[in-house]
Each structure stands twice: as C-alpha cells, then as structure tokens.
Short mmCIF file of C-alpha atoms and ligand atoms in Angstrom, two decimals:
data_model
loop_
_atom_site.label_atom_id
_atom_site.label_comp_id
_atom_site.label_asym_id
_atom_site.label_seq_id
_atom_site.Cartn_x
_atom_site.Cartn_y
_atom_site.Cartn_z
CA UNK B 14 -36.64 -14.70 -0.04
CA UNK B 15 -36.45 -10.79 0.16
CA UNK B 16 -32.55 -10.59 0.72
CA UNK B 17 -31.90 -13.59 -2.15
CA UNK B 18 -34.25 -10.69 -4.35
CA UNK B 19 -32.74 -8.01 -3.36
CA UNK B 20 -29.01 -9.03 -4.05
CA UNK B 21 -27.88 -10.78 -7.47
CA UNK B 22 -25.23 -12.75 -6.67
CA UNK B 23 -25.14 -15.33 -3.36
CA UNK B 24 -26.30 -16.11 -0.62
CA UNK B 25 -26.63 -13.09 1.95
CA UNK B 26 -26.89 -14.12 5.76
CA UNK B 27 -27.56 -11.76 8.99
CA UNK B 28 -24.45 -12.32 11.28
CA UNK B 29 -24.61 -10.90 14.63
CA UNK B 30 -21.39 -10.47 16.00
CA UNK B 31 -19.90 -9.96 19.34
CA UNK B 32 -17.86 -7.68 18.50
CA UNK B 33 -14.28 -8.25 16.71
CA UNK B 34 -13.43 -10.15 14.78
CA UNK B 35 -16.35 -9.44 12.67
CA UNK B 36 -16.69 -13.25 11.40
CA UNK B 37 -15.57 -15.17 14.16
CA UNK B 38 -17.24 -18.99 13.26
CA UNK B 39 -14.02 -20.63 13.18
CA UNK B 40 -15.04 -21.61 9.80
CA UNK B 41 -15.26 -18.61 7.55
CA UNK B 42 -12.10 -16.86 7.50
CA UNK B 43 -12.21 -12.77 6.29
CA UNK B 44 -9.54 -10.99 4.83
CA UNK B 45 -7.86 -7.91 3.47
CA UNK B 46 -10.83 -5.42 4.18
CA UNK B 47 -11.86 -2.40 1.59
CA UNK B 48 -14.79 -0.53 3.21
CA UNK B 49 -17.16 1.30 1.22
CA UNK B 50 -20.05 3.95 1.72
CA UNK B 51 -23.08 3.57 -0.87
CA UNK B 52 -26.63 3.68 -0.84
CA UNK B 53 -26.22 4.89 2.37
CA UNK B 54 -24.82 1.92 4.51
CA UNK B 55 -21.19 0.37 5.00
CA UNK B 56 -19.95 -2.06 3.06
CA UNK B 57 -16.79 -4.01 3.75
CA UNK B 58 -15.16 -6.21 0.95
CA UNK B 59 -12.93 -8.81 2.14
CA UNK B 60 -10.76 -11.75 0.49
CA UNK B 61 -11.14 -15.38 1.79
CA UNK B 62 -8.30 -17.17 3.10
CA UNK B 63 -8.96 -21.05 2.85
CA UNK B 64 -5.77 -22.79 4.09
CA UNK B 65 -5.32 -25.91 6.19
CA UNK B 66 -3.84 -25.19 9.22
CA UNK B 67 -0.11 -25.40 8.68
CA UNK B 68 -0.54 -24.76 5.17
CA UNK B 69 1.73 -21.34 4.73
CA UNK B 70 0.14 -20.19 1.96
CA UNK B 71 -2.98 -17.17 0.86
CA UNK B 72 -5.26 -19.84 -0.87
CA UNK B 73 -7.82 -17.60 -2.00
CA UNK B 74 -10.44 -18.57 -3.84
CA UNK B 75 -12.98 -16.00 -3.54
CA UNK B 76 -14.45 -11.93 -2.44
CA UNK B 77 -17.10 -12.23 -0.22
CA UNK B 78 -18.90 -8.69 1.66
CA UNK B 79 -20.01 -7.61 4.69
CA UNK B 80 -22.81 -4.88 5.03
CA UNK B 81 -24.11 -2.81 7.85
CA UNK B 82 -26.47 0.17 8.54
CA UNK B 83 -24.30 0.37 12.04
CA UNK B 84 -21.04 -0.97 13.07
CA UNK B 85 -21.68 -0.47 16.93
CA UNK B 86 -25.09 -2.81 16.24
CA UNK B 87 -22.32 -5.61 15.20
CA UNK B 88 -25.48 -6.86 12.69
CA UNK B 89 -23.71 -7.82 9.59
CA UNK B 90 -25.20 -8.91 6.43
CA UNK B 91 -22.71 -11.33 4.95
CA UNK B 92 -22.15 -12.83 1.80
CA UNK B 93 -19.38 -15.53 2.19
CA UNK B 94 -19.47 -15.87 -1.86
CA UNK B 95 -19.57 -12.72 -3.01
CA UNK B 96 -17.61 -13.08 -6.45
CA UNK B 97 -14.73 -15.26 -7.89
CA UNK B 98 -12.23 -14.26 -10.30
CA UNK B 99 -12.80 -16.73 -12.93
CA UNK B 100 -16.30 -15.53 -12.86
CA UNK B 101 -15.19 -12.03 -13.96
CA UNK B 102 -12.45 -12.21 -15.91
CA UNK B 103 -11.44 -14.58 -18.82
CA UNK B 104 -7.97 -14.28 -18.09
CA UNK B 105 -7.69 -14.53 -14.97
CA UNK B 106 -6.74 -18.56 -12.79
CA UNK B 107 -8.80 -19.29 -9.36
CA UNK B 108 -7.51 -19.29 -5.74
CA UNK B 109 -6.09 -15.76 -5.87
CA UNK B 110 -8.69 -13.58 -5.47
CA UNK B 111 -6.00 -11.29 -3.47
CA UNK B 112 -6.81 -7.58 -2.17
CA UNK B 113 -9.40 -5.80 -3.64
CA UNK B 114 -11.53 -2.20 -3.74
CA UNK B 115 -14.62 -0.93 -4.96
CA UNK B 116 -15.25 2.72 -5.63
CA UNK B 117 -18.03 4.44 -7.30
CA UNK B 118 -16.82 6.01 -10.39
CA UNK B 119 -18.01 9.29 -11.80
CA UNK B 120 -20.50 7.94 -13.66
CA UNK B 121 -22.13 6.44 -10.73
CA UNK B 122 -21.30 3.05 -11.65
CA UNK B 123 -19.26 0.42 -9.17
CA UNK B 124 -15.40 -0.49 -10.10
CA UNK B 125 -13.99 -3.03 -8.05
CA UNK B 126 -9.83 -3.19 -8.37
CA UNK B 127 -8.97 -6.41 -8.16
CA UNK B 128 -5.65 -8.48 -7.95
CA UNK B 129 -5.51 -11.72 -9.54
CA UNK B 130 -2.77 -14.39 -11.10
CA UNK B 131 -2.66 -14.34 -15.12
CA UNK B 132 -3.79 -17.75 -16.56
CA UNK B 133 -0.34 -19.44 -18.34
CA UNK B 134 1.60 -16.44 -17.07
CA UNK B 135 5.05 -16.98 -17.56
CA UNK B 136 5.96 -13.60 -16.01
CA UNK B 137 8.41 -13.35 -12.91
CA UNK B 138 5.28 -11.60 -11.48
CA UNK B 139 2.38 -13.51 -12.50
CA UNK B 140 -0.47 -10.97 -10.58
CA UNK B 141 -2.40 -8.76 -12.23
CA UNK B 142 -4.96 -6.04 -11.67
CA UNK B 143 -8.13 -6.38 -12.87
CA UNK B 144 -11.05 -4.08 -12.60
CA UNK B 145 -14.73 -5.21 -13.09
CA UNK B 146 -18.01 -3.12 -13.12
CA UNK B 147 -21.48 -3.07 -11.60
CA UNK B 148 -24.13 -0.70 -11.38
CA UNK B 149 -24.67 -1.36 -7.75
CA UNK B 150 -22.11 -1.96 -4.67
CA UNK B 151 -22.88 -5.95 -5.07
CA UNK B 152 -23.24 -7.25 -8.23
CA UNK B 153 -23.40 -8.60 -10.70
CA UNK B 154 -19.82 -7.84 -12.26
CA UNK B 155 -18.61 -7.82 -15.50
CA UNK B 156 -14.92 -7.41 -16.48
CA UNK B 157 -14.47 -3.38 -17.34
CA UNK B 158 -11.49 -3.73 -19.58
CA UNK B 159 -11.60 -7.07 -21.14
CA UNK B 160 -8.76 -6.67 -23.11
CA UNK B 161 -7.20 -7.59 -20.11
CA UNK B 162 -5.57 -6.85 -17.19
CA UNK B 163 -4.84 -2.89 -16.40
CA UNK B 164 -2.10 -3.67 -14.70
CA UNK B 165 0.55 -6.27 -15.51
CA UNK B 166 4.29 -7.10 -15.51
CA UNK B 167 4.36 -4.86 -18.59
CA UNK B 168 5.67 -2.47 -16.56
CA UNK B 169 9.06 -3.80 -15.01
CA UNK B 170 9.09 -5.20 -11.91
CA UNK B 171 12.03 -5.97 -9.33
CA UNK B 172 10.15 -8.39 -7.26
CA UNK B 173 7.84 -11.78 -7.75
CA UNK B 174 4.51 -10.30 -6.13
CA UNK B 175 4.26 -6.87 -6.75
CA UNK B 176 1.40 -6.44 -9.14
CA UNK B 177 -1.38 -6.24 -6.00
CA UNK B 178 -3.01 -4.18 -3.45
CA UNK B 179 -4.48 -1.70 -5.74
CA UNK B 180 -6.28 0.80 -3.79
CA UNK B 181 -8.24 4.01 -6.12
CA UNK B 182 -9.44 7.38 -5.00
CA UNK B 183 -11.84 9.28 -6.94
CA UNK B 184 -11.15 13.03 -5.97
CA UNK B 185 -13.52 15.76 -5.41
CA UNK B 186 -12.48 17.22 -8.90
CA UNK B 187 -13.61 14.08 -10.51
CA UNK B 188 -10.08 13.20 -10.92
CA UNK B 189 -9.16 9.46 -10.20
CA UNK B 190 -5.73 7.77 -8.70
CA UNK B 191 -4.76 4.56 -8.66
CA UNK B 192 -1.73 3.19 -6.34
CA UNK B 193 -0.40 -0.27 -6.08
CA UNK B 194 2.25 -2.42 -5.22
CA UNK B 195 4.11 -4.84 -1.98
CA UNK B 196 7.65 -5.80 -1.31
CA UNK B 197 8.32 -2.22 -0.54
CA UNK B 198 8.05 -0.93 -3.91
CA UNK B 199 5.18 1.39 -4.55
CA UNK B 200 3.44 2.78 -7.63
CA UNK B 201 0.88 5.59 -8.08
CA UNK B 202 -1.12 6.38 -11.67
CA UNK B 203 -3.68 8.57 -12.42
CA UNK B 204 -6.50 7.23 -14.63
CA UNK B 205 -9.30 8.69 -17.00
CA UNK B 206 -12.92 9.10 -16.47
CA UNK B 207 -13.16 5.71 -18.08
CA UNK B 208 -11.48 4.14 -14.79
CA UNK B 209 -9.33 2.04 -16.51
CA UNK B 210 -7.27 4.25 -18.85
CA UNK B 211 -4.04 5.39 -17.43
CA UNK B 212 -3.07 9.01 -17.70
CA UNK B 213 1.03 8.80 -18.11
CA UNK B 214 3.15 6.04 -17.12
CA UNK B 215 2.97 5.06 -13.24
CA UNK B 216 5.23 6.89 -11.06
CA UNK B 217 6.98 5.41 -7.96
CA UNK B 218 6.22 6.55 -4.81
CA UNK B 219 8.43 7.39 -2.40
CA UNK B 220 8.65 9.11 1.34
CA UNK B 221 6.65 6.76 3.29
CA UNK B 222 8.91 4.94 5.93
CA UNK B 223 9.31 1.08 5.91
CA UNK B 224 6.11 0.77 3.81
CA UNK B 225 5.75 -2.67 2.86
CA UNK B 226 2.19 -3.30 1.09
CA UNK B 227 -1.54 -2.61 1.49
CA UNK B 228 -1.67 0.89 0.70
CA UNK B 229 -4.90 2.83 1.12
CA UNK B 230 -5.44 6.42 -0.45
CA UNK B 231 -8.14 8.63 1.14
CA UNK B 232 -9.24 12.53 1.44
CA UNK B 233 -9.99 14.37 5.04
CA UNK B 234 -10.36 18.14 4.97
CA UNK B 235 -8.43 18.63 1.81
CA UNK B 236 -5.21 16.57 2.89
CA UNK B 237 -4.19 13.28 0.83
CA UNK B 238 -3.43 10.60 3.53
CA UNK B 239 -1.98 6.62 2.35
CA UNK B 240 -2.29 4.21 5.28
CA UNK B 241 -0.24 1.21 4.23
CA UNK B 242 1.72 -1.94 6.16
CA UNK B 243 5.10 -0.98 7.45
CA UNK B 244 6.94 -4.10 7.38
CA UNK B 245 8.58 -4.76 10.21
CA UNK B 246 11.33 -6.46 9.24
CA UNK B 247 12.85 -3.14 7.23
CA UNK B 248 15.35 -0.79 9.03
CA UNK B 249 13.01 2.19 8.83
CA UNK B 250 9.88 0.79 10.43
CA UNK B 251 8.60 2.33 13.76
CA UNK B 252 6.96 -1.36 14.74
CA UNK B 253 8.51 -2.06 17.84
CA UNK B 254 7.13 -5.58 18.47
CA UNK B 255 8.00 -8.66 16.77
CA UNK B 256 10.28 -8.36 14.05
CA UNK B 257 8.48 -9.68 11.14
CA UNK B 258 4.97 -8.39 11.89
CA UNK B 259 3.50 -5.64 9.91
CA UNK B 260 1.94 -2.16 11.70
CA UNK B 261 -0.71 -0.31 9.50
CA UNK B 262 1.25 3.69 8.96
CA UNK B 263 0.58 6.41 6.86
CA UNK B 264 2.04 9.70 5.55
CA UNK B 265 0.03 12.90 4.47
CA UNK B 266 0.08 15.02 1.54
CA UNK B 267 -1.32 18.08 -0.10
CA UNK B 268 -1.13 16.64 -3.63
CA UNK B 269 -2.83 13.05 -4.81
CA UNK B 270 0.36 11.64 -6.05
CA UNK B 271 2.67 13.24 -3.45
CA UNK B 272 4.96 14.34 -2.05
CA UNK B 273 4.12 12.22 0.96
CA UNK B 274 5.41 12.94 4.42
CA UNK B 275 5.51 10.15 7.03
CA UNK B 276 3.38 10.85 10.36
CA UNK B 277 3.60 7.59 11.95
CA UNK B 278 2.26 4.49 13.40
CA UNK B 279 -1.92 4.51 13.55
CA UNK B 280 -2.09 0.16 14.55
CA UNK B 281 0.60 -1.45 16.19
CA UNK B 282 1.39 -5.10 14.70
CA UNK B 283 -1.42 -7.80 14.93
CA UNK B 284 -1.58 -10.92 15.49
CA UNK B 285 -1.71 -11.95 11.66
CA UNK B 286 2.11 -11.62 10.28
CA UNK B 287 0.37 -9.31 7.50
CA UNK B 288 -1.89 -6.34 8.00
CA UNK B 289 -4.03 -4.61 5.74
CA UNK B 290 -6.31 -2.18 6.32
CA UNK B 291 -8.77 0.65 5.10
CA UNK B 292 -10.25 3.78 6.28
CA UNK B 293 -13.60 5.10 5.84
CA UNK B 294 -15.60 8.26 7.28
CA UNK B 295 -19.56 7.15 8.01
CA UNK B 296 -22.33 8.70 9.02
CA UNK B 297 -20.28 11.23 10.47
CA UNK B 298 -17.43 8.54 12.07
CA UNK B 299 -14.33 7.35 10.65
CA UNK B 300 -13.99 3.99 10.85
CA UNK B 301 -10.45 1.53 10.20
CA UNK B 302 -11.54 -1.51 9.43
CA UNK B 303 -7.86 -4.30 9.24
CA UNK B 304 -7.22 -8.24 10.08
CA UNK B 305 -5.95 -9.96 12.33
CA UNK B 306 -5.58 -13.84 13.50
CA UNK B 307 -7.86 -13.25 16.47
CA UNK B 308 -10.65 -15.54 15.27
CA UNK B 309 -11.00 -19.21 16.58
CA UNK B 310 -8.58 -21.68 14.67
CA UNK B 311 -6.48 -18.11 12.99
CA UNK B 312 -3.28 -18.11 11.99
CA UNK B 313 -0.90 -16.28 9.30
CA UNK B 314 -2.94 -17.67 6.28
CA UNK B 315 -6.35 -17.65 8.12
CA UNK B 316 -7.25 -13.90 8.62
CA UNK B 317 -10.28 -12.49 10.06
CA UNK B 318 -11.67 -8.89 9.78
CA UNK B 319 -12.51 -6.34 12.33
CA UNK B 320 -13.34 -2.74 12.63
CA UNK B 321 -12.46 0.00 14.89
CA UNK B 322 -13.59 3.86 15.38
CA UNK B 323 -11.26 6.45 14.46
CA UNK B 324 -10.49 9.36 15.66
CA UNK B 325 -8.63 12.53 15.09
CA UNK B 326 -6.05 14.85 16.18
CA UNK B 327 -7.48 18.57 14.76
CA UNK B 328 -5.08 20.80 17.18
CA UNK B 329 -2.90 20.17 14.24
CA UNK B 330 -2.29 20.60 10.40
CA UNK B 331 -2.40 18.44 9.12
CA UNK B 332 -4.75 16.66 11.67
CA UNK B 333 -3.27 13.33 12.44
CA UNK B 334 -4.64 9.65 13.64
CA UNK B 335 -4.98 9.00 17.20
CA UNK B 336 -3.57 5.63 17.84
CA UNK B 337 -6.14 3.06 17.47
CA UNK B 338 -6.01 0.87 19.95
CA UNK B 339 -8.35 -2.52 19.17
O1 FUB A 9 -4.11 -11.47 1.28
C1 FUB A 9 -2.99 -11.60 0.47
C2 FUB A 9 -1.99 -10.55 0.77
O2 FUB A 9 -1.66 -10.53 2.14
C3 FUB A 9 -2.44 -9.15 0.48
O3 FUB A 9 -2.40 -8.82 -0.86
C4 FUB A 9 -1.49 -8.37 1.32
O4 FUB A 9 -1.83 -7.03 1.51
C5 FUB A 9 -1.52 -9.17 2.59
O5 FUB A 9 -2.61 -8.84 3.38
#
C-alpha cells in the first residue's frame, strides 16, 4: 500500500537479484538502460522488448524503471509498466517505446527523451523524439512539447531509423545538449532552458570511430566523454569478436559538441547483437549500466539489463575507462 502511494503510475515490486542480469525471470525482458541520480538513489530506465522467440524484431510496447539505494545490495524496486507512449503523446503509435533518458532540467523538473514511431507517418524515417515532463523521476508524464515531436524527419535523413537514441546533458553552466541518431550517422543540438527548443540547426558529429548508435553524453572532471555502440560490422571498429556484434566505445572532448577524439573500447561485444549503454557516477562510484542476452530464454530481440562498476584511469589527461569487464 505504501509503495502503490508513494509512486503514481504502476505497480512497483522489490526484486532481489543475484546479480546480472538485473531482471533475470525469464519473463520480463529489460532493455536499453538510461541511469539516473535523483532524490538521492539510482534510477535505471529501460525499454521492454516483448518478442516471441524467433520473432526478429524490437516489439516494444512500453518504459518500465528500476530503482535502488545500492547496486551491490542487488534490491531493485521495479516497475515493469512504467509508461507507454500512447499514454504521453497524442501523436505518437504503440510498440515502439525505443531508447529513452530522463534528466532533471534546470528548473528542477524531470524530461524524459523519448523515441517513438509517428502515427500515419509516411516518412522514410517514421521515429521521432519526443520529450515528456514530470515533476518527479517517476511520474506522472505529460507530453512537454505537444505540438509534437522535437525531433522528426524534418531534418533530412539518409537512413530508415535514424530519428532515436536521444541522449541530453545538462551542463554545469546550465547549458543543455542534445545528441541523437543510429546507422552511423550522428547528430548533436543544443537546446534552451525550455528543454525542448533547439538553439541552431543540429550539427553532425563526427570523430568517433565505427560508432554505430546508442550514444551517451556525460561530464567527469571537466572533460565531455560520448560512450556509444561501435558497430562491428564497419571497417573502423576496434570489436574484435564476432562481426556483427556491437562493443560500447567512446571518445573525449573539451567542448559539449566536440571535437571528439576516439579513446577506445570500454565493453567488448555482448551477447545481444545490439548494445546500449549509460554511465552514471553514484554515491561516489561510477557505474555502466548496458544489455545483454544473458537472461533465461534471451536472444537479439529479448534484452536484459545489467550494471557494472567503473573505474578510472587518472595517471592520464584526459583520464580514460578501464575496461569493464562483466
Ligand atoms: O531497442 C531498440 C534499439 O536497439 C535501440 O534504439 C538501439 O540503441 C538498440 O539497442
């Protein structure tokens, strides 16, 4: 009765887990983590993959969240229906409630960045990036912008997916950036206070070897650093394993929208053909939270999330990721 009062939306459950992956029922299958630090514990939002076995496709109907006041305690509060797209947005069709991010804006308030297909789209890339608001980490969410979509195919696109992965960094100068994009192609915006409004058109980003999708912008010690999926299949990629799995990379930088310089591979390729990841410093640990297929009855389309400590390479400037290794 106290957790059903204390968050609006769902139904909340205490999970403990062995250990990775997070979920591991063989039912409930968690995908494309964003962490998130607010009010003081760790939240982890994660997409829902739903697809038969054998069925080779992200059927995605809903978010759902994980919360802990420790990772090493593996005690998870879950929500397994956290929020669905339809419920936010007017515009927006079910099933692809793709990769998403919440970040606290400057005005306290929560944003979640959220990818989702345009009802009737008749656009070569029907995705589009929404972005709803809350005044707490989980709910209840409204649609921020509903004049639609922030980001859609009205900006030209070269591929049929590329409108997804939105991941937003709100800088220590108040100062917000928003980068996006798959099939190699990435694009980086900055937005006003409003979080919604872009500043300028979006710039592509360049510099960061093989990337492929999932990018993920954060701050350590005044250095920019994008973590992102370096496809495996491209010429550039430093994967070294099977050809068409992804490895989470990243590059550095001293300015939010670049220049980037690669620095490597942090996570080898999983077991999931796709990875996507995020980064996250808590109570005083950094933290990479990614998915894999490691879950009873996983496969390509049936991710599952788990978390790992990170740590750091400070003999160095810019300090770099140790390997994780899982
Ligand atoms: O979950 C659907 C897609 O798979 C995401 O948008 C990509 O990053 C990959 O994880």
């Amino acid at each position: 009765l106290l957790m059903a009062c204390a968050h609006a939306e769902g139904n909340w459950q205490t999970v403990h887990s062995a250990g990775n992956p997070i979920i591991s029922d063989g039912q409930n299958f968690t995908t494309d983590p964003a962490p998130l630090v607010a009010d003081g514990k760790l939240y982890i939002l994660t997409g829902r993959d739903t697809a038969a076995p054998g069925v080779n496709d992200f059927i995605m109907p809903e978010w759902q969240m994980l919360e802990t006041e420790d990772p090493a305690s593996h005690t998870w509060k879950y929500n397994p229906h956290f929020v669905r797209p339809e419920a936010v947005f007017k515009w927006a069709t079910p099933a692809r409630a793709y990769a998403g991010q919440i970040v606290q804006g400057p005005d306290k308030r929560y944003y979640m960045y959220a990818p989702v297909v345009e009802a009737g789209s008749k656009n070569k890339d029907p995705f589009a990036i929404g972005v709803a608001v809350s005044d707490t980490p989980t709910g209840p969410w409204t649609d921020a912008h509903p004049a639609g979509p922030i980001v859609s195919q009205s900006y030209p696109v070269k591929n049929d997916i590329e409108n997804i992965d939105p991941t937003v960094l709100v800088d220590d100068d108040g100062r917000i950036y928003l980068y996006w994009g798959t099939f190699g192609r990435l694009k980086a915006v900055e937005l006003e206070n409003d979080m919604v409004t872009f500043k300028g058109q979006p710039v592509d980003i360049h510099g960061l070897k093989g990337f492929f999708e999932a990018p993920w912008l954060f701050k350590r010690n005044g250095t920019y650093y994008l973590m992102y999926a370096g496809n495996a299949a491209g010429p550039e990629s430093d994967c070294t394993e099977a050809v068409y799995y992804a490895c989470q990379a990243y590059g550095t930088a001293r300015s939010p929208l670049g220049p980037w310089t690669y620095q490597g591979v942090l996570l080898d390729p999983v077991s999931s053909t796709t990875s996507h990841g995020g980064i996250v410093r808590y109570k005083g640990k950094w933290y990479l939270a990614y998915h894999n297929a490691d879950a009873p009855g996983g496969d390509h389309f049936r991710r599952s999330v788990s978390i790992d400590e990170v740590t750091w390479d400070d003999s160095i400037t810019p300090a770099l990721i140790d390997k994780v290794i899982p």
